[in-house]
Amino acid sequence: MALPEGKIAFVSNLNGTTLTEVSLGSLLAPLCVLSRGLLLIVFHLGKGVLPLSQGVHLQLDFMTLIMPLVLSCTILSDILHFVIMGLALVDFAVLYFVYNNKRRPSQGSLHSTIDRFLQTRVESNLVPFVTVFRVLVNVKTAISILAVDFAVFPRRYAKTEMYGTGVMDFGVGAYVMANALVCPEARGKNIQGSKCSHVLKQFLSVWPLVLLGLVRLASVKSTGYHEHVTEYGVHWNFFFTLAIVRVVASVLLAIFPVNVSWLLALLLSGTYQVILQTTDLKSFLIHNEDRTGFLQANREGIVSVVGYISIYMAGVQAGLYLMQSRTLVKDWIKVIRNLLLTCFGLFITLHICQTYIEPVSRRMANLSFCVWTVAQSMLFISCLSIADGLLLYSKVISNVSLVSSSWTPCTNKKSVNSSADDKIRQNLDALCLVQSVNRNQLLYFLLANIMTGLTNVLVDTLTRSDVLAVSVLLMYMFMNSLVIFILHVNKITIKFW
């Protein structure tokens, strides 16, 4: 069994990868979502009967949504661009097949079909691609926190020591962003009672995160589990960061209008960067070796909270825009266009920040890190929205809408067949792995952390072969998926707050 010191060294002093490679990784998951939906459509068009059995749906979702993500960050990481190009070609070939062979004769030319598609109404109380984004961030996080301990996981994907853009660096910020997108303020929920009582309620609601943070701290210290001190500090961990971000954000949103969240994000991250540049704070974070006293022992975790609050506020602004009620496809096409334009603007801003201020630093959560996290999140969401749009188009032209966690075309007339389809869609939702994770997201995150710890205790991760490492990762992800799937099938939601 490898000593904790060896495992710490294995994840230390890393510099990350390129912005291009991280962005490239944002294309794979949307293509997997599209593949899974097209597979169900083609199956149904071939007179296949949906839904299938519980086990088959779990295996289908696991093989199309999770297995490619595991393989892409392990044995296929060096040929990721070829994997993405191959999957894209297959998806578009299937789309062409559906259009060319299964469209209704009355639909006419491609141009007229697209015109009618843009006027199509969609029915959904939620925004499907936002749900999928939040779930996939959880899934990628679950994969990474164990995969990083195996040699098959590229070191350039792991968290960086000081500066750089690792895939796991983005995952941390994206998790905060994912929570902000669907917070009560972003969804436009009215505050019940006074603002003070609302803030107090939010303060009390984070107790599970604080408890989980304390449990993790106690378990790490008591078992001697390896920990990278410069990541958050001696006693700090990500659960504490999430709790403080939520409480502080609630206070800010109680004081200021929600629609100026973007301005608050800019002011917070900008002011924080000025302080880093003009005071000894940066030197305190980077060069001070003294770990005596709570503040010095946990300086990385405590100070970086400011950056994560900025990311959260930016996420609230994005959620406020995305959660607006829209029913026509053409309105959602405008949203996708605006998301892409926002990405373009943010990446230009990121280039300026990295050139004239300083590179991305997750450890400090500096301005460049905040801009990069929001830009990369917007790119990921944009890709998922495009995939969802293509899947909706294939539903419309094939007259098949039986795919869970995606837009559903709205029919003008309710018929016996449409009522039957509604019932089938509800049954498919009950057997959908995306919906399973979405029901118990915090539990899924906690379960992944527990399973990661157990795996590290039972397996010497540093010396395992690539084949065995991938097998362990697939088994670990399948067990996580199975537990969360069983809870969902039985309509069990674990929530104590």
CSV table of C-alpha atoms in Angstrom, one decimal:
chain,number,residue,atom,x,y,z
A,1,MET,CA,0.0,0.0,0.0
A,2,ALA,CA,1.4,3.4,-1.0
A,3,LEU,CA,2.1,5.8,1.8
A,4,PRO,CA,0.0,9.0,2.1
A,5,GLU,CA,3.2,11.0,1.3
A,6,GLY,CA,3.5,9.3,-2.0
A,7,LYS,CA,-0.2,10.0,-2.9
A,8,ILE,CA,0.2,13.6,-1.9
A,9,ALA,CA,3.3,14.0,-4.1
A,10,PHE,CA,1.3,12.4,-6.9
A,11,VAL,CA,-1.2,15.2,-7.0
A,12,SER,CA,1.1,18.0,-6.1
A,13,ASN,CA,3.1,20.6,-8.1
A,14,LEU,CA,1.0,20.3,-11.3
A,15,ASN,CA,0.5,22.9,-14.0
A,16,GLY,CA,-2.7,21.8,-15.7
A,17,THR,CA,-3.5,21.7,-19.4
A,18,THR,CA,-4.4,24.2,-22.2
A,19,LEU,CA,-7.7,26.1,-22.4
A,20,THR,CA,-8.3,24.4,-25.7
A,21,GLU,CA,-8.2,20.9,-24.2
A,22,VAL,CA,-10.5,21.8,-21.4
A,23,SER,CA,-12.9,23.4,-23.9
A,24,LEU,CA,-12.7,20.3,-26.1
A,25,GLY,CA,-13.8,18.2,-23.2
A,26,SER,CA,-17.0,20.2,-23.0
A,27,LEU,CA,-18.1,18.8,-26.4
A,28,LEU,CA,-18.0,15.1,-25.4
A,29,ALA,CA,-20.8,15.0,-22.8
A,30,PRO,CA,-23.3,16.9,-25.1
A,31,LEU,CA,-22.6,14.4,-27.9
A,32,CYS,CA,-23.2,11.5,-25.5
A,33,VAL,CA,-26.5,13.1,-24.4
A,34,LEU,CA,-27.5,13.4,-28.1
A,35,SER,CA,-26.4,9.8,-28.9
A,36,ARG,CA,-28.5,8.4,-26.0
A,37,GLY,CA,-31.6,10.3,-27.2
A,38,LEU,CA,-31.1,9.4,-30.9
A,39,LEU,CA,-30.6,5.7,-29.9
A,40,LEU,CA,-34.0,5.7,-28.1
A,41,ILE,CA,-35.7,7.4,-31.1
A,42,VAL,CA,-34.3,5.0,-33.7
A,43,PHE,CA,-35.2,2.1,-31.4
A,44,HIS,CA,-38.8,3.3,-31.2
A,45,LEU,CA,-39.0,4.0,-34.9
A,46,GLY,CA,-37.9,0.4,-35.5
A,47,LYS,CA,-41.2,-0.6,-33.7
A,48,GLY,CA,-39.4,-1.1,-30.4
A,49,VAL,CA,-41.6,-0.7,-27.3
A,50,LEU,CA,-40.6,1.8,-24.6
A,51,PRO,CA,-40.0,1.8,-21.7
A,52,LEU,CA,-37.7,-1.1,-21.4
A,53,SER,CA,-36.9,-2.9,-18.2
A,54,GLN,CA,-35.3,-1.0,-15.3
A,55,GLY,CA,-32.0,-2.8,-15.7
A,56,VAL,CA,-31.8,-2.2,-19.4
A,57,HIS,CA,-32.4,1.6,-19.0
A,58,LEU,CA,-29.8,1.8,-16.2
A,59,GLN,CA,-27.3,0.0,-18.4
A,60,LEU,CA,-28.2,2.1,-21.5
A,61,ASP,CA,-27.7,5.4,-19.6
A,62,PHE,CA,-24.5,4.1,-17.9
A,63,MET,CA,-23.0,3.0,-21.3
A,64,THR,CA,-23.9,6.1,-23.2
A,65,LEU,CA,-23.5,8.8,-20.6
A,66,ILE,CA,-21.0,7.7,-18.0
A,67,MET,CA,-18.7,5.1,-19.6
A,68,PRO,CA,-17.5,7.5,-22.3
A,69,LEU,CA,-16.7,10.1,-19.7
A,70,VAL,CA,-14.6,7.6,-17.7
A,71,LEU,CA,-12.8,6.4,-20.8
A,72,SER,CA,-12.2,9.9,-22.1
A,73,CYS,CA,-10.2,11.0,-19.0
A,74,THR,CA,-8.2,7.8,-18.8
A,75,ILE,CA,-7.2,5.5,-21.7
A,76,LEU,CA,-8.7,7.7,-24.4
A,77,SER,CA,-7.4,11.0,-23.1
A,78,ASP,CA,-4.6,11.3,-25.7
A,79,ILE,CA,-7.0,10.8,-28.6
A,80,LEU,CA,-9.9,12.7,-27.2
A,81,HIS,CA,-10.2,14.9,-30.4
A,82,PHE,CA,-10.6,11.7,-32.5
A,83,VAL,CA,-13.2,10.3,-30.1
A,84,ILE,CA,-15.2,13.5,-30.3
A,85,MET,CA,-15.0,13.7,-34.1
A,86,GLY,CA,-16.0,10.1,-34.5
A,87,LEU,CA,-19.0,10.5,-32.1
A,88,ALA,CA,-20.1,13.7,-33.9
A,89,LEU,CA,-20.0,11.9,-37.3
A,90,VAL,CA,-22.1,9.0,-36.0
A,91,ASP,CA,-24.6,11.4,-34.4
A,92,PHE,CA,-25.1,13.5,-37.5
A,93,ALA,CA,-25.3,10.3,-39.6
A,94,VAL,CA,-28.2,9.1,-37.4
A,95,LEU,CA,-29.8,12.6,-37.6
A,96,TYR,CA,-29.6,12.4,-41.4
A,97,PHE,CA,-31.1,8.9,-41.3
A,98,VAL,CA,-34.0,10.1,-39.2
A,99,TYR,CA,-34.7,13.1,-41.4
A,100,ASN,CA,-34.2,11.2,-44.7
A,101,ASN,CA,-36.3,8.2,-43.9
A,102,LYS,CA,-38.7,8.9,-41.2
A,103,ARG,CA,-40.1,12.4,-41.8
A,104,ARG,CA,-43.8,12.8,-42.6
A,105,PRO,CA,-44.4,13.4,-46.3
A,106,SER,CA,-46.3,16.7,-45.6
A,107,GLN,CA,-43.3,18.3,-44.1
A,108,GLY,CA,-41.8,19.3,-47.5
A,109,SER,CA,-38.3,20.6,-48.0
A,110,LEU,CA,-35.6,21.0,-45.4
A,111,HIS,CA,-36.1,24.8,-45.4
A,112,SER,CA,-39.8,24.6,-44.7
A,113,THR,CA,-39.3,21.9,-42.1
A,114,ILE,CA,-36.9,24.1,-40.2
A,115,ASP,CA,-39.3,27.0,-40.5
A,116,ARG,CA,-42.0,24.9,-38.9
A,117,PHE,CA,-39.6,23.6,-36.3
A,118,LEU,CA,-38.8,27.2,-35.2
A,119,GLN,CA,-42.5,27.8,-34.6
A,120,THR,CA,-42.8,24.6,-32.6
A,121,ARG,CA,-43.9,25.0,-29.0
A,122,VAL,CA,-42.1,23.1,-26.2
A,123,GLU,CA,-43.6,21.9,-23.0
A,124,SER,CA,-41.4,21.8,-19.9
A,125,ASN,CA,-41.6,23.3,-16.5
A,126,LEU,CA,-37.8,23.2,-16.2
A,127,VAL,CA,-35.0,24.0,-18.6
A,128,PRO,CA,-33.8,20.4,-19.5
A,129,PHE,CA,-30.2,21.3,-20.5
A,130,VAL,CA,-29.7,23.2,-17.2
A,131,THR,CA,-30.7,20.1,-15.3
A,132,VAL,CA,-28.4,18.0,-17.5
A,133,PHE,CA,-25.5,20.5,-16.9
A,134,ARG,CA,-25.9,20.2,-13.1
A,135,VAL,CA,-26.1,16.4,-13.3
A,136,LEU,CA,-23.0,16.1,-15.6
A,137,VAL,CA,-21.0,18.4,-13.4
A,138,ASN,CA,-21.8,16.0,-10.5
A,139,VAL,CA,-20.9,13.0,-12.6
A,140,LYS,CA,-17.6,14.4,-13.8
A,141,THR,CA,-16.7,15.4,-10.3
A,142,ALA,CA,-17.5,11.9,-9.0
A,143,ILE,CA,-15.2,10.4,-11.7
A,144,SER,CA,-12.4,12.8,-11.2
A,145,ILE,CA,-12.0,12.6,-7.4
A,146,LEU,CA,-11.2,8.9,-7.6
A,147,ALA,CA,-9.5,8.9,-11.1
A,148,VAL,CA,-7.0,11.5,-10.0
A,149,ASP,CA,-5.4,8.9,-7.6
A,150,PHE,CA,-4.7,6.5,-10.5
A,151,ALA,CA,-1.7,6.8,-12.9
A,152,VAL,CA,-4.0,6.3,-15.9
A,153,PHE,CA,-5.6,9.8,-15.2
A,154,PRO,CA,-3.4,12.4,-16.9
A,155,ARG,CA,-1.6,14.6,-14.5
A,156,ARG,CA,-2.5,17.6,-16.6
A,157,TYR,CA,-6.1,17.1,-15.8
A,158,ALA,CA,-5.6,17.3,-12.0
A,159,LYS,CA,-5.8,20.4,-9.9
A,160,THR,CA,-3.0,22.8,-10.4
A,161,GLU,CA,-0.6,23.8,-7.6
A,162,MET,CA,-0.4,27.5,-8.2
A,163,TYR,CA,-1.4,28.7,-11.7
A,164,GLY,CA,-2.9,26.8,-14.6
A,165,THR,CA,-6.1,25.3,-15.9
A,166,GLY,CA,-6.7,21.7,-15.0
A,167,VAL,CA,-9.9,19.9,-15.7
A,168,MET,CA,-10.5,19.4,-12.0
A,169,ASP,CA,-9.9,23.1,-11.4
A,170,PHE,CA,-12.9,23.8,-13.6
A,171,GLY,CA,-14.9,21.2,-11.9
A,172,VAL,CA,-14.7,23.0,-8.6
A,173,GLY,CA,-15.9,26.3,-10.0
A,174,ALA,CA,-18.5,24.6,-12.1
A,175,TYR,CA,-20.0,22.9,-9.1
A,176,VAL,CA,-20.6,26.3,-7.5
A,177,MET,CA,-22.0,27.6,-10.8
A,178,ALA,CA,-24.4,24.7,-11.0
A,179,ASN,CA,-25.8,25.4,-7.6
A,180,ALA,CA,-26.3,29.1,-8.4
A,181,LEU,CA,-28.2,28.4,-11.6
A,182,VAL,CA,-31.2,27.0,-9.8
A,183,CYS,CA,-31.1,28.8,-6.5
A,184,PRO,CA,-34.4,30.3,-5.3
A,185,GLU,CA,-33.4,33.8,-6.4
A,186,ALA,CA,-32.5,32.7,-9.9
A,187,ARG,CA,-35.8,30.9,-10.2
A,188,GLY,CA,-37.7,34.0,-9.2
A,189,LYS,CA,-39.2,32.6,-6.0
A,190,ASN,CA,-40.8,35.2,-3.8
A,191,ILE,CA,-39.3,35.6,-0.4
A,192,GLN,CA,-41.7,34.6,2.3
A,193,GLY,CA,-41.7,37.0,5.2
A,194,SER,CA,-39.0,39.5,5.9
A,195,LYS,CA,-35.6,39.5,4.2
A,196,CYS,CA,-33.9,38.9,7.6
A,197,SER,CA,-36.0,35.8,8.2
A,198,HIS,CA,-35.1,34.6,4.7
A,199,VAL,CA,-31.4,35.1,5.3
A,200,LEU,CA,-31.7,33.3,8.6
A,201,LYS,CA,-33.5,30.4,6.9
A,202,GLN,CA,-30.7,30.1,4.3
A,203,PHE,CA,-28.2,30.2,7.1
A,204,LEU,CA,-29.9,27.3,8.9
A,205,SER,CA,-30.4,25.4,5.6
A,206,VAL,CA,-26.6,24.9,5.1
A,207,TRP,CA,-26.2,22.9,8.2
A,208,PRO,CA,-25.9,19.6,6.2
A,209,LEU,CA,-22.9,21.1,4.3
A,210,VAL,CA,-21.3,22.2,7.6
A,211,LEU,CA,-21.9,18.7,9.1
A,212,LEU,CA,-20.5,17.0,6.0
A,213,GLY,CA,-17.4,19.3,6.2
A,214,LEU,CA,-16.9,18.3,9.9
A,215,VAL,CA,-17.4,14.6,9.2
A,216,ARG,CA,-14.9,14.8,6.3
A,217,LEU,CA,-12.4,16.6,8.5
A,218,ALA,CA,-12.8,14.1,11.4
A,219,SER,CA,-12.5,11.1,9.1
A,220,VAL,CA,-9.4,12.4,7.2
A,221,LYS,CA,-7.6,13.3,10.4
A,222,SER,CA,-8.5,10.0,12.2
A,223,THR,CA,-7.7,7.7,9.4
A,224,GLY,CA,-4.5,9.4,8.1
A,225,TYR,CA,-6.1,9.7,4.7
A,226,HIS,CA,-3.8,11.7,2.3
A,227,GLU,CA,-4.7,15.4,1.9
A,228,HIS,CA,-3.1,18.1,-0.1
A,229,VAL,CA,-2.8,21.0,2.4
A,230,THR,CA,-2.2,23.8,-0.1
A,231,GLU,CA,-5.6,22.9,-1.8
A,232,TYR,CA,-7.8,24.4,1.0
A,233,GLY,CA,-5.7,24.3,4.1
A,234,VAL,CA,-5.2,22.1,7.1
A,235,HIS,CA,-8.8,22.0,8.4
A,236,TRP,CA,-10.8,23.5,5.5
A,237,ASN,CA,-12.6,21.6,2.7
A,238,PHE,CA,-15.0,22.2,-0.1
A,239,PHE,CA,-18.1,21.6,2.0
A,240,PHE,CA,-17.2,24.6,4.2
A,241,THR,CA,-16.7,26.7,1.1
A,242,LEU,CA,-20.1,25.8,-0.3
A,243,ALA,CA,-21.8,26.6,3.0
A,244,ILE,CA,-20.2,30.1,3.3
A,245,VAL,CA,-20.8,30.9,-0.3
A,246,ARG,CA,-24.5,30.1,0.0
A,247,VAL,CA,-25.0,32.2,3.2
A,248,VAL,CA,-23.0,35.2,2.0
A,249,ALA,CA,-24.8,35.1,-1.4
A,250,SER,CA,-28.2,35.1,0.3
A,251,VAL,CA,-27.2,38.2,2.3
A,252,LEU,CA,-26.1,40.0,-0.9
A,253,LEU,CA,-29.2,39.0,-2.8
A,254,ALA,CA,-31.4,40.2,0.1
A,255,ILE,CA,-29.8,43.6,0.0
A,256,PHE,CA,-29.4,44.1,-3.7
A,257,PRO,CA,-31.8,43.3,-6.6
A,258,VAL,CA,-31.2,39.9,-8.2
A,259,ASN,CA,-30.8,41.5,-11.7
A,260,VAL,CA,-27.6,43.2,-10.7
A,261,SER,CA,-25.9,39.9,-9.7
A,262,TRP,CA,-23.5,40.2,-12.6
A,263,LEU,CA,-22.4,43.6,-11.3
A,264,LEU,CA,-21.9,42.3,-7.8
A,265,ALA,CA,-19.8,39.4,-9.3
A,266,LEU,CA,-17.7,41.9,-11.2
A,267,LEU,CA,-17.2,44.2,-8.3
A,268,LEU,CA,-16.3,41.4,-5.9
A,269,SER,CA,-13.8,39.6,-8.2
A,270,GLY,CA,-12.3,42.9,-9.4
A,271,THR,CA,-11.9,44.4,-5.9
A,272,TYR,CA,-10.4,41.1,-4.7
A,273,GLN,CA,-7.9,41.1,-7.6
A,274,VAL,CA,-6.9,44.7,-6.8
A,275,ILE,CA,-6.2,43.7,-3.2
A,276,LEU,CA,-4.2,40.7,-4.4
A,277,GLN,CA,-2.1,42.9,-6.6
A,278,THR,CA,-1.6,45.9,-4.2
A,279,THR,CA,-1.2,44.2,-0.8
A,280,ASP,CA,0.7,41.4,0.8
A,281,LEU,CA,-2.3,39.0,0.5
A,282,LYS,CA,-0.9,37.1,-2.5
A,283,SER,CA,2.5,36.6,-0.8
A,284,PHE,CA,0.6,35.5,2.3
A,285,LEU,CA,-1.3,32.9,0.3
A,286,ILE,CA,1.7,31.6,-1.8
A,287,HIS,CA,4.9,32.0,0.1
A,288,ASN,CA,4.0,31.9,3.8
A,289,GLU,CA,4.9,28.5,5.2
A,290,ASP,CA,3.6,29.2,8.7
A,291,ARG,CA,0.6,27.1,9.5
A,292,THR,CA,0.1,28.2,13.1
A,293,GLY,CA,-3.3,29.6,14.0
A,294,PHE,CA,-6.6,28.9,12.2
A,295,LEU,CA,-6.4,31.6,9.6
A,296,GLN,CA,-2.8,30.8,8.5
A,297,ALA,CA,-3.5,27.1,8.6
A,298,ASN,CA,-6.5,27.5,6.3
A,299,ARG,CA,-5.7,30.6,4.4
A,300,GLU,CA,-6.3,29.1,0.9
A,301,GLY,CA,-9.8,27.9,1.7
A,302,ILE,CA,-10.8,31.0,3.6
A,303,VAL,CA,-9.5,33.7,1.2
A,304,SER,CA,-10.6,31.9,-2.0
A,305,VAL,CA,-14.2,32.0,-0.8
A,306,VAL,CA,-14.4,35.6,-2.2
A,307,GLY,CA,-13.8,34.2,-5.7
A,308,TYR,CA,-16.3,31.5,-5.4
A,309,ILE,CA,-18.9,34.0,-4.2
A,310,SER,CA,-18.3,36.0,-7.4
A,311,ILE,CA,-18.8,32.8,-9.5
A,312,TYR,CA,-22.0,32.1,-7.6
A,313,MET,CA,-23.4,35.6,-8.2
A,314,ALA,CA,-22.5,35.2,-11.9
A,315,GLY,CA,-24.4,31.9,-11.9
A,316,VAL,CA,-27.4,33.6,-10.3
A,317,GLN,CA,-27.5,36.1,-13.2
A,318,ALA,CA,-27.2,33.3,-15.8
A,319,GLY,CA,-29.9,31.3,-14.0
A,320,LEU,CA,-32.2,34.3,-13.9
A,321,TYR,CA,-31.9,34.6,-17.7
A,322,LEU,CA,-32.2,30.9,-18.5
A,323,MET,CA,-35.2,30.3,-16.2
A,324,GLN,CA,-37.4,32.9,-17.9
A,325,SER,CA,-40.6,31.3,-19.4
A,326,ARG,CA,-40.3,30.6,-23.1
A,327,THR,CA,-42.4,28.3,-25.2
A,328,LEU,CA,-41.3,28.7,-28.9
A,329,VAL,CA,-38.2,27.0,-30.3
A,330,LYS,CA,-37.2,30.3,-32.0
A,331,ASP,CA,-37.0,32.0,-28.6
A,332,TRP,CA,-34.7,29.3,-27.3
A,333,ILE,CA,-32.5,29.6,-30.5
A,334,LYS,CA,-32.0,33.2,-29.5
A,335,VAL,CA,-31.0,32.1,-26.0
A,336,ILE,CA,-28.4,29.7,-27.5
A,337,ARG,CA,-27.1,32.5,-29.7
A,338,ASN,CA,-26.8,34.8,-26.7
A,339,LEU,CA,-25.0,32.1,-24.7
A,340,LEU,CA,-22.4,31.6,-27.5
A,341,LEU,CA,-21.9,35.4,-27.7
A,342,THR,CA,-21.4,35.6,-23.9
A,343,CYS,CA,-18.8,32.8,-24.2
A,344,PHE,CA,-17.0,34.6,-26.9
A,345,GLY,CA,-16.9,37.8,-24.8
A,346,LEU,CA,-15.8,36.0,-21.7
A,347,PHE,CA,-13.0,34.2,-23.4
A,348,ILE,CA,-11.7,37.5,-24.8
A,349,THR,CA,-11.9,38.9,-21.3
A,350,LEU,CA,-10.0,35.9,-20.0
A,351,HIS,CA,-7.2,36.4,-22.6
A,352,ILE,CA,-6.9,40.0,-21.5
A,353,CYS,CA,-6.8,39.1,-17.8
A,354,GLN,CA,-4.2,36.4,-18.3
A,355,THR,CA,-2.0,38.6,-20.5
A,356,TYR,CA,-2.1,41.8,-18.4
A,357,ILE,CA,-3.0,40.8,-14.9
A,358,GLU,CA,-2.1,37.2,-14.0
A,359,PRO,CA,-2.9,33.6,-15.1
A,360,VAL,CA,-5.7,31.5,-13.8
A,361,SER,CA,-5.2,30.4,-10.1
A,362,ARG,CA,-7.7,28.1,-8.5
A,363,ARG,CA,-5.7,28.2,-5.3
A,364,MET,CA,-6.4,32.0,-5.0
A,365,ALA,CA,-9.7,32.0,-7.0
A,366,ASN,CA,-8.4,35.1,-8.6
A,367,LEU,CA,-10.2,37.2,-11.3
A,368,SER,CA,-8.9,35.1,-14.2
A,369,PHE,CA,-10.1,31.9,-12.4
A,370,CYS,CA,-13.6,33.5,-12.0
A,371,VAL,CA,-13.8,34.6,-15.6
A,372,TRP,CA,-12.5,31.2,-16.9
A,373,THR,CA,-15.0,29.3,-14.8
A,374,VAL,CA,-18.0,31.3,-15.9
A,375,ALA,CA,-16.8,31.2,-19.6
A,376,GLN,CA,-16.2,27.5,-19.5
A,377,SER,CA,-19.6,26.9,-17.8
A,378,MET,CA,-21.4,29.0,-20.4
A,379,LEU,CA,-19.6,27.0,-23.2
A,380,PHE,CA,-20.6,23.7,-21.6
A,381,ILE,CA,-24.2,24.9,-21.2
A,382,SER,CA,-24.3,26.2,-24.8
A,383,CYS,CA,-23.1,22.8,-26.1
A,384,LEU,CA,-25.8,21.0,-24.1
A,385,SER,CA,-28.4,23.4,-25.3
A,386,ILE,CA,-27.4,22.8,-29.0
A,387,ALA,CA,-27.5,19.0,-28.4
A,388,ASP,CA,-31.0,19.4,-26.8
A,389,GLY,CA,-32.1,21.5,-29.8
A,390,LEU,CA,-30.9,18.9,-32.3
A,391,LEU,CA,-32.6,16.2,-30.3
A,392,LEU,CA,-35.8,18.2,-30.2
A,393,TYR,CA,-35.6,18.6,-34.0
A,394,SER,CA,-35.2,14.8,-34.4
A,395,LYS,CA,-38.3,14.4,-32.2
A,396,VAL,CA,-40.3,16.7,-34.3
A,397,ILE,CA,-39.4,15.2,-37.7
A,398,SER,CA,-39.8,11.6,-36.5
A,399,ASN,CA,-42.9,12.3,-34.5
A,400,VAL,CA,-41.3,10.5,-31.5
A,401,SER,CA,-41.0,12.4,-28.2
A,402,LEU,CA,-40.1,9.5,-25.9
A,403,VAL,CA,-36.8,10.7,-24.6
A,404,SER,CA,-36.3,11.8,-21.0
A,405,SER,CA,-34.5,14.9,-19.7
A,406,SER,CA,-34.9,16.9,-22.9
A,407,TRP,CA,-37.4,19.2,-24.5
A,408,THR,CA,-40.8,17.8,-25.6
A,409,PRO,CA,-42.7,19.2,-28.6
A,410,CYS,CA,-46.1,20.5,-27.5
A,411,THR,CA,-49.1,19.1,-29.4
A,412,ASN,CA,-52.1,21.4,-30.0
A,413,LYS,CA,-54.6,18.7,-29.7
A,414,LYS,CA,-54.7,16.2,-26.9
A,415,SER,CA,-55.5,12.8,-28.3
A,416,VAL,CA,-55.5,9.3,-26.9
A,417,ASN,CA,-52.0,8.7,-28.4
A,418,SER,CA,-50.6,11.9,-26.9
A,419,SER,CA,-52.0,11.0,-23.5
A,420,ALA,CA,-50.4,7.5,-23.9
A,421,ASP,CA,-47.1,9.2,-24.8
A,422,ASP,CA,-47.3,11.4,-21.7
A,423,LYS,CA,-47.7,8.3,-19.5
A,424,ILE,CA,-44.8,6.6,-21.3
A,425,ARG,CA,-42.6,9.7,-20.8
A,426,GLN,CA,-43.4,9.7,-17.1
A,427,ASN,CA,-42.4,6.1,-16.9
A,428,LEU,CA,-39.2,6.9,-18.8
A,429,ASP,CA,-38.4,9.7,-16.3
A,430,ALA,CA,-38.8,7.2,-13.5
A,431,LEU,CA,-36.1,5.0,-15.2
A,432,CYS,CA,-33.7,7.8,-16.2
A,433,LEU,CA,-30.3,8.0,-14.6
A,434,VAL,CA,-30.1,11.8,-15.2
A,435,GLN,CA,-33.3,12.2,-13.3
A,436,SER,CA,-32.0,9.8,-10.6
A,437,VAL,CA,-28.9,12.0,-9.9
A,438,ASN,CA,-31.0,15.1,-10.2
A,439,ARG,CA,-33.3,13.9,-7.4
A,440,ASN,CA,-30.5,13.4,-4.9
A,441,GLN,CA,-27.5,15.5,-6.1
A,442,LEU,CA,-26.0,16.2,-2.7
A,443,LEU,CA,-26.3,12.6,-1.7
A,444,TYR,CA,-24.7,11.5,-5.0
A,445,PHE,CA,-21.8,13.9,-4.2
A,446,LEU,CA,-21.5,12.6,-0.7
A,447,LEU,CA,-21.7,8.9,-1.8
A,448,ALA,CA,-18.9,9.5,-4.4
A,449,ASN,CA,-16.7,11.0,-1.6
A,450,ILE,CA,-17.3,8.0,0.7
A,451,MET,CA,-16.7,5.5,-2.1
A,452,THR,CA,-13.5,7.3,-3.1
A,453,GLY,CA,-12.2,7.0,0.5
A,454,LEU,CA,-13.1,3.3,0.7
A,455,THR,CA,-11.5,2.6,-2.7
A,456,ASN,CA,-8.3,4.3,-1.6
A,457,VAL,CA,-8.2,2.3,1.6
A,458,LEU,CA,-8.7,-1.0,-0.3
A,459,VAL,CA,-6.7,-0.4,-3.5
A,460,ASP,CA,-3.2,0.8,-3.9
A,461,THR,CA,-4.1,3.2,-6.7
A,462,LEU,CA,-0.6,4.3,-7.6
A,463,THR,CA,0.6,0.9,-8.7
A,464,ARG,CA,-2.5,-0.5,-10.5
A,465,SER,CA,-2.3,-1.1,-14.2
A,466,ASP,CA,-4.3,1.0,-16.6
A,467,VAL,CA,-6.8,-1.8,-17.3
A,468,LEU,CA,-7.4,-2.5,-13.7
A,469,ALA,CA,-7.6,1.2,-12.9
A,470,VAL,CA,-10.3,1.7,-15.5
A,471,SER,CA,-12.2,-1.4,-14.3
A,472,VAL,CA,-12.2,-0.1,-10.7
A,473,LEU,CA,-13.4,3.3,-11.9
A,474,LEU,CA,-16.2,1.8,-14.0
A,475,MET,CA,-17.2,-0.4,-11.0
A,476,TYR,CA,-17.1,2.6,-8.7
A,477,MET,CA,-19.3,4.7,-11.0
A,478,PHE,CA,-21.7,1.9,-11.6
A,479,MET,CA,-22.2,1.3,-7.8
A,480,ASN,CA,-22.8,5.1,-7.3
A,481,SER,CA,-25.3,5.0,-10.2
A,482,LEU,CA,-27.0,1.9,-9.0
A,483,VAL,CA,-27.6,3.2,-5.5
A,484,ILE,CA,-28.9,6.6,-6.7
A,485,PHE,CA,-31.1,4.8,-9.4
A,486,ILE,CA,-32.7,2.5,-6.8
A,487,LEU,CA,-33.6,5.5,-4.7
A,488,HIS,CA,-35.1,7.2,-7.7
A,489,VAL,CA,-37.1,4.2,-8.8
A,490,ASN,CA,-38.6,4.0,-5.3
A,491,LYS,CA,-39.2,7.8,-5.3
A,492,ILE,CA,-37.0,8.4,-2.3
A,493,THR,CA,-35.5,11.8,-1.9
A,494,ILE,CA,-32.9,12.2,0.9
A,495,LYS,CA,-33.2,15.7,2.2
A,496,PHE,CA,-32.9,16.8,5.8
A,497,TRP,CA,-33.3,20.6,5.4
